GROMACS .gro file of C-alpha atoms in nm:
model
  322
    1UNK     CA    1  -1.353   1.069  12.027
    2UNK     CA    2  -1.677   1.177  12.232
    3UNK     CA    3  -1.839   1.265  11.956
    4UNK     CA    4  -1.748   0.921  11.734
    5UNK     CA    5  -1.845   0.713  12.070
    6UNK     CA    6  -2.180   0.906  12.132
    7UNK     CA    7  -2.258   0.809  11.727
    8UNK     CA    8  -2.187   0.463  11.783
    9UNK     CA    9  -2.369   0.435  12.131
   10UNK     CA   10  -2.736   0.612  11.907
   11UNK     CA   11  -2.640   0.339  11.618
   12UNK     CA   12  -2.631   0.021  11.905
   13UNK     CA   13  -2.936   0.166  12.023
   14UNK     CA   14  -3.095   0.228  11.693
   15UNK     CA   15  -3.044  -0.134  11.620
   16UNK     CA   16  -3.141  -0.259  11.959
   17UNK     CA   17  -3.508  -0.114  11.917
   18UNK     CA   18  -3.555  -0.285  11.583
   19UNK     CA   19  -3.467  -0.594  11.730
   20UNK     CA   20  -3.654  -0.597  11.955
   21UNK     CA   21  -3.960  -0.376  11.788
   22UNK     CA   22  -4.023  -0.531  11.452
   23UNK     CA   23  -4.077  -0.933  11.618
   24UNK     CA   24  -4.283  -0.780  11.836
   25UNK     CA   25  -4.499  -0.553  11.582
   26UNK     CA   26  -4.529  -0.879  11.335
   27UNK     CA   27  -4.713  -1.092  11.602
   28UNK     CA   28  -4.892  -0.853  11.681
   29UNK     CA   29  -5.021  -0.837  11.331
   30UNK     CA   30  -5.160  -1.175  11.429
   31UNK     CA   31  -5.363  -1.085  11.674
   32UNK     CA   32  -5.758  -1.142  11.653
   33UNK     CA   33  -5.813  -0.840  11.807
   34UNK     CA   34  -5.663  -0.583  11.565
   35UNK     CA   35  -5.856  -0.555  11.281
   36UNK     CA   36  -5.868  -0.308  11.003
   37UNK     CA   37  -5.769  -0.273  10.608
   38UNK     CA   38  -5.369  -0.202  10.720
   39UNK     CA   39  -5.305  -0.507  10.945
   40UNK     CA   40  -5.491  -0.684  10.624
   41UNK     CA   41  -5.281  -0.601  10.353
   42UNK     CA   42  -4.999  -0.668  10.585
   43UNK     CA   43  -5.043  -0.985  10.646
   44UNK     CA   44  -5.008  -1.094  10.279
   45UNK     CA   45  -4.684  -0.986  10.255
   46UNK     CA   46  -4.546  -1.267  10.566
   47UNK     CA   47  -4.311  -1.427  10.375
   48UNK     CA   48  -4.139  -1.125  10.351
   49UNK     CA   49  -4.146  -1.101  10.743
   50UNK     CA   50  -3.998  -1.441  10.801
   51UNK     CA   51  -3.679  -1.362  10.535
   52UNK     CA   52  -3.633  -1.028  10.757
   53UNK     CA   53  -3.695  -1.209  11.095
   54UNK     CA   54  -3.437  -1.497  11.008
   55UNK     CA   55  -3.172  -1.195  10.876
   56UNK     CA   56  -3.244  -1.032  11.180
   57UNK     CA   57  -3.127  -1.384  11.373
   58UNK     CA   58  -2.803  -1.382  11.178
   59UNK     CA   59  -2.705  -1.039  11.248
   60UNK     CA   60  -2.748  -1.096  11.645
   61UNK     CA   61  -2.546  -1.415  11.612
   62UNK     CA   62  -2.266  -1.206  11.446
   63UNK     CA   63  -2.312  -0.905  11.717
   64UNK     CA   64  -2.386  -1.193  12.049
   65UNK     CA   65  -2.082  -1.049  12.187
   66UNK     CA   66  -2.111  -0.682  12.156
   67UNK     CA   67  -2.538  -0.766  12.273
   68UNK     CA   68  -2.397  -0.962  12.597
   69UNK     CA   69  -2.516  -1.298  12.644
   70UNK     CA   70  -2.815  -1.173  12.830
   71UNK     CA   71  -2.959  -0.917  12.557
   72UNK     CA   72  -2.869  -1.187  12.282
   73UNK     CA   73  -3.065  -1.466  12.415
   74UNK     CA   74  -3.346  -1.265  12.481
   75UNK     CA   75  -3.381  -1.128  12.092
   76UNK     CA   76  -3.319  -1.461  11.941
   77UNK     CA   77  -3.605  -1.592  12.208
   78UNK     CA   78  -3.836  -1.304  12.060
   79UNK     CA   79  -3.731  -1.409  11.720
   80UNK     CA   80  -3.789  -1.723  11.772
   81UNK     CA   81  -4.170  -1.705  11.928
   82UNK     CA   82  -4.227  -1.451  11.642
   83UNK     CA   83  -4.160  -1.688  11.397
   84UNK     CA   84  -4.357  -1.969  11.578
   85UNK     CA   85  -4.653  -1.735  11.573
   86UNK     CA   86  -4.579  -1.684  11.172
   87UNK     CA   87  -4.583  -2.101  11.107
   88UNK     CA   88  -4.905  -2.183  11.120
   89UNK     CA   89  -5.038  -1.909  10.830
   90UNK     CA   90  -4.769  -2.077  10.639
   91UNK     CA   91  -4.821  -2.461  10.714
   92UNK     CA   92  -5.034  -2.493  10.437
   93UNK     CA   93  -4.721  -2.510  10.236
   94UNK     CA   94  -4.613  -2.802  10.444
   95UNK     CA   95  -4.955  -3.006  10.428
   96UNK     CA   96  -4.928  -3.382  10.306
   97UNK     CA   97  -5.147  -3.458  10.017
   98UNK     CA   98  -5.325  -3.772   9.927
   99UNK     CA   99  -5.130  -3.994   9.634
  100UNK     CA  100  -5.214  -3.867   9.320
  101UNK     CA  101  -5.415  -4.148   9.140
  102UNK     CA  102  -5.375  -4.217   8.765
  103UNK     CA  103  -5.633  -3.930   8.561
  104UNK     CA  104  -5.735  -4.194   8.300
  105UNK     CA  105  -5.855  -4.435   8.551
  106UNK     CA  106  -6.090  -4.185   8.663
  107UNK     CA  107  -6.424  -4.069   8.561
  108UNK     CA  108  -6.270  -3.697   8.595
  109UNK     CA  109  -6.345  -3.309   8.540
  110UNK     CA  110  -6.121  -3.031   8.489
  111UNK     CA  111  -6.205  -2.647   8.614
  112UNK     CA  112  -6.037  -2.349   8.421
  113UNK     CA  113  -6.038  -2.033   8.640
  114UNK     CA  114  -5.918  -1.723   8.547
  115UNK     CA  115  -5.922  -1.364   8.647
  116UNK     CA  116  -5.927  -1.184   8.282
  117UNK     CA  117  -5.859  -0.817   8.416
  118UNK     CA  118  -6.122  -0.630   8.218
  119UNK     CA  119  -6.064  -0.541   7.859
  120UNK     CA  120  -5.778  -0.783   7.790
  121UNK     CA  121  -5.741  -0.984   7.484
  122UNK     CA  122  -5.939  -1.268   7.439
  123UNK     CA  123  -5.749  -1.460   7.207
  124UNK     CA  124  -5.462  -1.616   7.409
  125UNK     CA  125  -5.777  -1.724   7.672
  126UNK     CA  126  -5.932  -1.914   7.383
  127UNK     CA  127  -5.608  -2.124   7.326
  128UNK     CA  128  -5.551  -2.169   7.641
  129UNK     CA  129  -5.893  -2.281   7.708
  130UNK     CA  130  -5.902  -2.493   7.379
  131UNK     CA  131  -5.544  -2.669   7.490
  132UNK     CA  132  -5.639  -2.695   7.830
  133UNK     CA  133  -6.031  -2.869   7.714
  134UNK     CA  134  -6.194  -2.822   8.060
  135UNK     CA  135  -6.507  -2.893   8.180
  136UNK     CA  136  -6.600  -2.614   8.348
  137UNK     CA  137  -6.461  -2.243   8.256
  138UNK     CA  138  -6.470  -2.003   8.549
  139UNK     CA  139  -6.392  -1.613   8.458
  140UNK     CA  140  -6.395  -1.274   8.647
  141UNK     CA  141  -6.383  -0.934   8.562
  142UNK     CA  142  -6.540  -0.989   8.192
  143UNK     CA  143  -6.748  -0.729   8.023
  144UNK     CA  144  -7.008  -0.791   7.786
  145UNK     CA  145  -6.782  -0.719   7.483
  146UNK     CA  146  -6.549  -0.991   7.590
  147UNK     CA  147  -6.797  -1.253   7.662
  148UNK     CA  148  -6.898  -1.202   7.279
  149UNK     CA  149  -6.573  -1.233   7.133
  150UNK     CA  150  -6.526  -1.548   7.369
  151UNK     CA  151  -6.805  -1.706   7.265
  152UNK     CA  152  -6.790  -2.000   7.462
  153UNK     CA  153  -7.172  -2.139   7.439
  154UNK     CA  154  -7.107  -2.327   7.153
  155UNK     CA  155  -6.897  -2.557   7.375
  156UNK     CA  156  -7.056  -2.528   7.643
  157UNK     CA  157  -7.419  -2.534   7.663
  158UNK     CA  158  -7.486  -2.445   8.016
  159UNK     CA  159  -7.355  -2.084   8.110
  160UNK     CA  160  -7.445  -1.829   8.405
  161UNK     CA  161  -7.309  -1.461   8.282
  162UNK     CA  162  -7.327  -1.109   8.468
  163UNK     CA  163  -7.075  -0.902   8.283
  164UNK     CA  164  -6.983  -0.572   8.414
  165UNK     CA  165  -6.786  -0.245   8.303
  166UNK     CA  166  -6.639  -0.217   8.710
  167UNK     CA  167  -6.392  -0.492   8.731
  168UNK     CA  168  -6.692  -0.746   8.894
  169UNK     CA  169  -6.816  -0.923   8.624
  170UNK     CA  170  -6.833  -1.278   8.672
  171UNK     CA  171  -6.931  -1.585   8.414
  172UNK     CA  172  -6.938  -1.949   8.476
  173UNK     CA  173  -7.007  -2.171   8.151
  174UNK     CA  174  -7.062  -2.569   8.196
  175UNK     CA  175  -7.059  -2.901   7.990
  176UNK     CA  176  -7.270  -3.011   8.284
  177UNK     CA  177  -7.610  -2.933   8.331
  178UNK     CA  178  -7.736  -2.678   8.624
  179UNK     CA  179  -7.982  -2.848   8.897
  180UNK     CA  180  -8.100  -2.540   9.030
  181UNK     CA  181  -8.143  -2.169   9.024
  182UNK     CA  182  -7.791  -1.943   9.074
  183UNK     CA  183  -7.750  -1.734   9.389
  184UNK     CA  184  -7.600  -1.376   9.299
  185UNK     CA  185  -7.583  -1.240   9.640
  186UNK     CA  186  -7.457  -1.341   9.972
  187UNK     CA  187  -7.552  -0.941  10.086
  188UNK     CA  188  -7.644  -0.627  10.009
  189UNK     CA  189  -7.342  -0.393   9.927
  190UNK     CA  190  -7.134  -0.714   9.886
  191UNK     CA  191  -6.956  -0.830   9.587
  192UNK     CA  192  -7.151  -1.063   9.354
  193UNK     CA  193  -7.100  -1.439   9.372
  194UNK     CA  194  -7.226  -1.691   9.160
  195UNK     CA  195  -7.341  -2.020   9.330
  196UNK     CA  196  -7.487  -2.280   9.128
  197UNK     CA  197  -7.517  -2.648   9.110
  198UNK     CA  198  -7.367  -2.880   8.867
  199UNK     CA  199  -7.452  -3.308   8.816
  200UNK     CA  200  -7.130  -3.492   8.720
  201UNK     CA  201  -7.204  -3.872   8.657
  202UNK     CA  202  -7.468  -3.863   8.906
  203UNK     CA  203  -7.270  -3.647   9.150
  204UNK     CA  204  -7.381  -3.339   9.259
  205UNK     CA  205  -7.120  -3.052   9.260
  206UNK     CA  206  -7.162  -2.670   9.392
  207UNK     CA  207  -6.974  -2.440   9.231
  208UNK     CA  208  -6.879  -2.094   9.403
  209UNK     CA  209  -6.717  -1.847   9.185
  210UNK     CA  210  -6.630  -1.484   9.387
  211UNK     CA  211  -6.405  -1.171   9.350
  212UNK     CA  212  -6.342  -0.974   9.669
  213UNK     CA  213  -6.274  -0.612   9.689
  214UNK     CA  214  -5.899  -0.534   9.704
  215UNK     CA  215  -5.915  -0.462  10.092
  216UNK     CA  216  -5.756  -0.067  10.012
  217UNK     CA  217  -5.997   0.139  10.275
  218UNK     CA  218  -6.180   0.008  10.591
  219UNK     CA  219  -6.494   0.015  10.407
  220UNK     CA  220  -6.370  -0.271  10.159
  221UNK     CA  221  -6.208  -0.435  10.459
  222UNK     CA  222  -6.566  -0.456  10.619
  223UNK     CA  223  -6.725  -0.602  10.326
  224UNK     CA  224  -6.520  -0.823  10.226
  225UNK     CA  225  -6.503  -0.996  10.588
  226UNK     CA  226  -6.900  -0.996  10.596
  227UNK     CA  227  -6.879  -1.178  10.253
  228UNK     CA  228  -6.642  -1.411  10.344
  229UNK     CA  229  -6.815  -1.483  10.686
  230UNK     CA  230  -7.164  -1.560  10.502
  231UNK     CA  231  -6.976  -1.774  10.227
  232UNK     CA  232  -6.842  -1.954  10.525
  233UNK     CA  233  -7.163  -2.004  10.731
  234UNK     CA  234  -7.367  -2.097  10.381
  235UNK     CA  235  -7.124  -2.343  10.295
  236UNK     CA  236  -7.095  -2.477  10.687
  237UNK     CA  237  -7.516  -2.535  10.635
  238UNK     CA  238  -7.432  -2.730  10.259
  239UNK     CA  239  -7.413  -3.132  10.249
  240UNK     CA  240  -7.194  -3.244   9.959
  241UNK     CA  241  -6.944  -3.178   9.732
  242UNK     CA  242  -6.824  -2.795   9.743
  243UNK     CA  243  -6.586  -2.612   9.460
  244UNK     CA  244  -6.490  -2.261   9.545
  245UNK     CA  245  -6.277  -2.051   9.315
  246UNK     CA  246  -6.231  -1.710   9.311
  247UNK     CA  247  -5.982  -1.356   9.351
  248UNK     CA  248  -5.988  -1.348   9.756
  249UNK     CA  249  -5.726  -1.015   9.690
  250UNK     CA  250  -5.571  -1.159   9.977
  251UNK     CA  251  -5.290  -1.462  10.025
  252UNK     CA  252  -5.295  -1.758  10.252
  253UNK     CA  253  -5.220  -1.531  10.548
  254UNK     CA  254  -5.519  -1.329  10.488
  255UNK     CA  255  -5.778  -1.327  10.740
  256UNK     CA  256  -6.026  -1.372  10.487
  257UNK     CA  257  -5.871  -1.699  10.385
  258UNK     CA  258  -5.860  -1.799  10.738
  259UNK     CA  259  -6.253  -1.759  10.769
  260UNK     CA  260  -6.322  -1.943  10.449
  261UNK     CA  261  -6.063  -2.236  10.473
  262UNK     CA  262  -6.090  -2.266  10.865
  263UNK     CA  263  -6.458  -2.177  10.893
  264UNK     CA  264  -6.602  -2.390  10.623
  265UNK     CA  265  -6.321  -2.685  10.686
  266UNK     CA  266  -6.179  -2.680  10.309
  267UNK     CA  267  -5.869  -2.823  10.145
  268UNK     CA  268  -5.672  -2.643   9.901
  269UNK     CA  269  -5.570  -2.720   9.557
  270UNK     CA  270  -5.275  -2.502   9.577
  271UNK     CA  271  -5.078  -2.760   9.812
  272UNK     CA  272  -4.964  -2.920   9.491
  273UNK     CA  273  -4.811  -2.604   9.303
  274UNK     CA  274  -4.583  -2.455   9.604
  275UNK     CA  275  -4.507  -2.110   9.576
  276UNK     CA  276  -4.648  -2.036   9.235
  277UNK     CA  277  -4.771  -1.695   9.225
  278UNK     CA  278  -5.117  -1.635   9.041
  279UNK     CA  279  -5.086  -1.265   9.061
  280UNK     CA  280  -4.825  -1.053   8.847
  281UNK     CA  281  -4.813  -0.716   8.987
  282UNK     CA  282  -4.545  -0.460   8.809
  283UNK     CA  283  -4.311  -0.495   9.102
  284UNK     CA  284  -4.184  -0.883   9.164
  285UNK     CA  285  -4.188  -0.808   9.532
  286UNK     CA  286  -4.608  -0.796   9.511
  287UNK     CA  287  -4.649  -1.093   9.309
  288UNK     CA  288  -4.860  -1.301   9.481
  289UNK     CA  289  -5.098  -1.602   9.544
  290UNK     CA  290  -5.414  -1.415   9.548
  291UNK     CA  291  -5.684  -1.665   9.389
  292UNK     CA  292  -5.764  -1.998   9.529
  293UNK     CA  293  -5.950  -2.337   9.439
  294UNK     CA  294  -6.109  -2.468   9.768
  295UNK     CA  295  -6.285  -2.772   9.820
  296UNK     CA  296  -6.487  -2.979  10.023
  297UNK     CA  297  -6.663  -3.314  10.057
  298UNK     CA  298  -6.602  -3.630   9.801
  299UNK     CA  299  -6.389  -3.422   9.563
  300UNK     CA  300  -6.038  -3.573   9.515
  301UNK     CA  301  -5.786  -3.338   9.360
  302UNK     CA  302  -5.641  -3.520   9.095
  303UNK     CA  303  -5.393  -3.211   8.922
  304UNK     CA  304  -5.343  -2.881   8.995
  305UNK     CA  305  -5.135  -2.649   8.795
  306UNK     CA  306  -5.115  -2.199   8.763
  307UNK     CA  307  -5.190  -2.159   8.364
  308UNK     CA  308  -4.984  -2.014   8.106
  309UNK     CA  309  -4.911  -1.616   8.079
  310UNK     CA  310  -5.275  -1.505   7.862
  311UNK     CA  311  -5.191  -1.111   7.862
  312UNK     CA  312  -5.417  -1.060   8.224
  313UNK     CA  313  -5.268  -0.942   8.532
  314UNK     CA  314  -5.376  -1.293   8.712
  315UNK     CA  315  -5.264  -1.627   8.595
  316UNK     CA  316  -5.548  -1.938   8.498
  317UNK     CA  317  -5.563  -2.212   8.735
  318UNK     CA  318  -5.639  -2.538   8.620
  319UNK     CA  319  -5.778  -2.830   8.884
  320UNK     CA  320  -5.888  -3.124   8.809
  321UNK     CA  321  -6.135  -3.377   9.039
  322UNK     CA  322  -6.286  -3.687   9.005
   0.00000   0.00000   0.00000
């Protein structure tokens, strides 16, 4: 009997620590001051926190009596500020959008984005591009090879390409005409951007098309939050109208979102598709919304809508503005 109590008195314990440890350790993932590639890539996985935080709330309700009412409040208090602390990363989910107005009553362009993950097929992109007619086609991670079987110039007269062999190839091809020289760099020992200038019906548009370094070692981590502070800061100094797309390799909760959206003042396309994830890892639990359509200035979003499956490991977005 000793020995049964003394098993049951470790498990009550066991579980009091985790409900008590595990609100507290994902706050503190919030925190400004902790910074480093871990805390990063655990911050894109918050939705997962809130399901166990609001499990966690059901199994103290169920145990109140055996916690006391004392112990019980107090956890379901934590709980409770944890999850506060977890809202506002996920408000953008929440956010009230502007009426969608009529497409055909509106001088209008569409953007195709798409992450191709190097060496994939390039013949489900052309029909998707071809059903999808945009105006301007956005790509990362294309290689030379591809960008000959795609062959988009035809269509599109105006194209900025930098293909690579190391998964950081970029290409941006346009119906519209370029008003000034591309920017390549934000940085030494950054990741490549391209930032160029497009004139839509007299409109001036600036296009920003980046891939961040999956934030795997501290070294990444650094870089990547030095590129996204410059991007921020360049596009804090621009007047006008502002169209970012890109691979952050980081959700909504990322930090690196934070400094872009926050720091820059953008809206995001992405309040009018939910929960739609753009990235399909193998596992289901890791597919997530890692690339983004940001925008600033004039620019009304008009559509938004994650692509059909075309054989890459990322999904096309498709956003269209007036």
């Amino acid at each position: 009997m000793y020995q049964v109590n003394k098993q049951i008195s470790k498990s009550e314990q066991l579980s009091s620590c985790v409900f008590l440890v595990l609100p507290i350790f994902i706050s503190i993932l919030q925190c400004p001051f902790w910074r480093n590639f871990f805390v990063e890539c655990a911050r894109n996985f918050q939705h997962y926190f809130i399901l166990v935080l609001l499990a966690q709330v059901v199994a103290i309700c169920f145990r109140f009596k055996k916690f006391g009412a004392a112990k019980g409040f107090i956890y379901i208090l934590i709980h409770f500020l944890a999850l506060v602390v977890l809202y506002k990363p996920i408000s953008i989910y929440f956010e009230r959008s502007e009426s969608l107005i009529p497409e055909s009553s509106l001088a209008r362009f569409k953007i195709f984005y798409v992450n191709l993950e190097l060496g994939n097929n390039s013949k489900k992109i052309l029909e998707s591009v071809k059903a999808e007619n945009p105006d301007i086609v956005a790509l990362l991670e294309p290689n030379a090879s591809q960008l000959n079987e795609l062959d988009f110039k035809s269509k599109y007269p105006y194209s900025i390409q930098k293909p690579l062999d190391n998964k950081f190839g970029l290409a941006l091809y346009s119906k519209f005409k370029f008003t000034a020289e591309p920017t390549f760099s934000l940085g030494s020992d950054l990741p490549g951007v391209i930032i160029v200038p497009v004139r839509f019906r007299g409109k001036e548009v600036r296009l920003v098309l980046v891939h961040a370094i999956p934030p795997l070692n501290n070294e990444a981590y650094y870089q990547d939050r030095i590129l996204f502070r410059r991007l921020a800061t360049y596009i804090k100094n621009q007047t006008g109208n502002i169209l970012i797309m890109g691979d952050f390799n980081g959700t909504v909760y990322s930090y690196f979102y934070q400094i872009l959206k926050e720091g820059a003042n953008l809206q995001d396309a992405k309040v009018r598709s939910g929960f739609a994830k753009t990235w399909k890892a193998r596992s289901p639990f890791l597919h997530l919304i890692i690339d983004h359509v940001l925008y600033a200035g004039d620019l009304k979003l008009l559509n938004f809508k994650v692509g059909q499956d075309i054989d890459s490991d990322h999904y096309p977005l498709i956003a269209v503005f007036n």
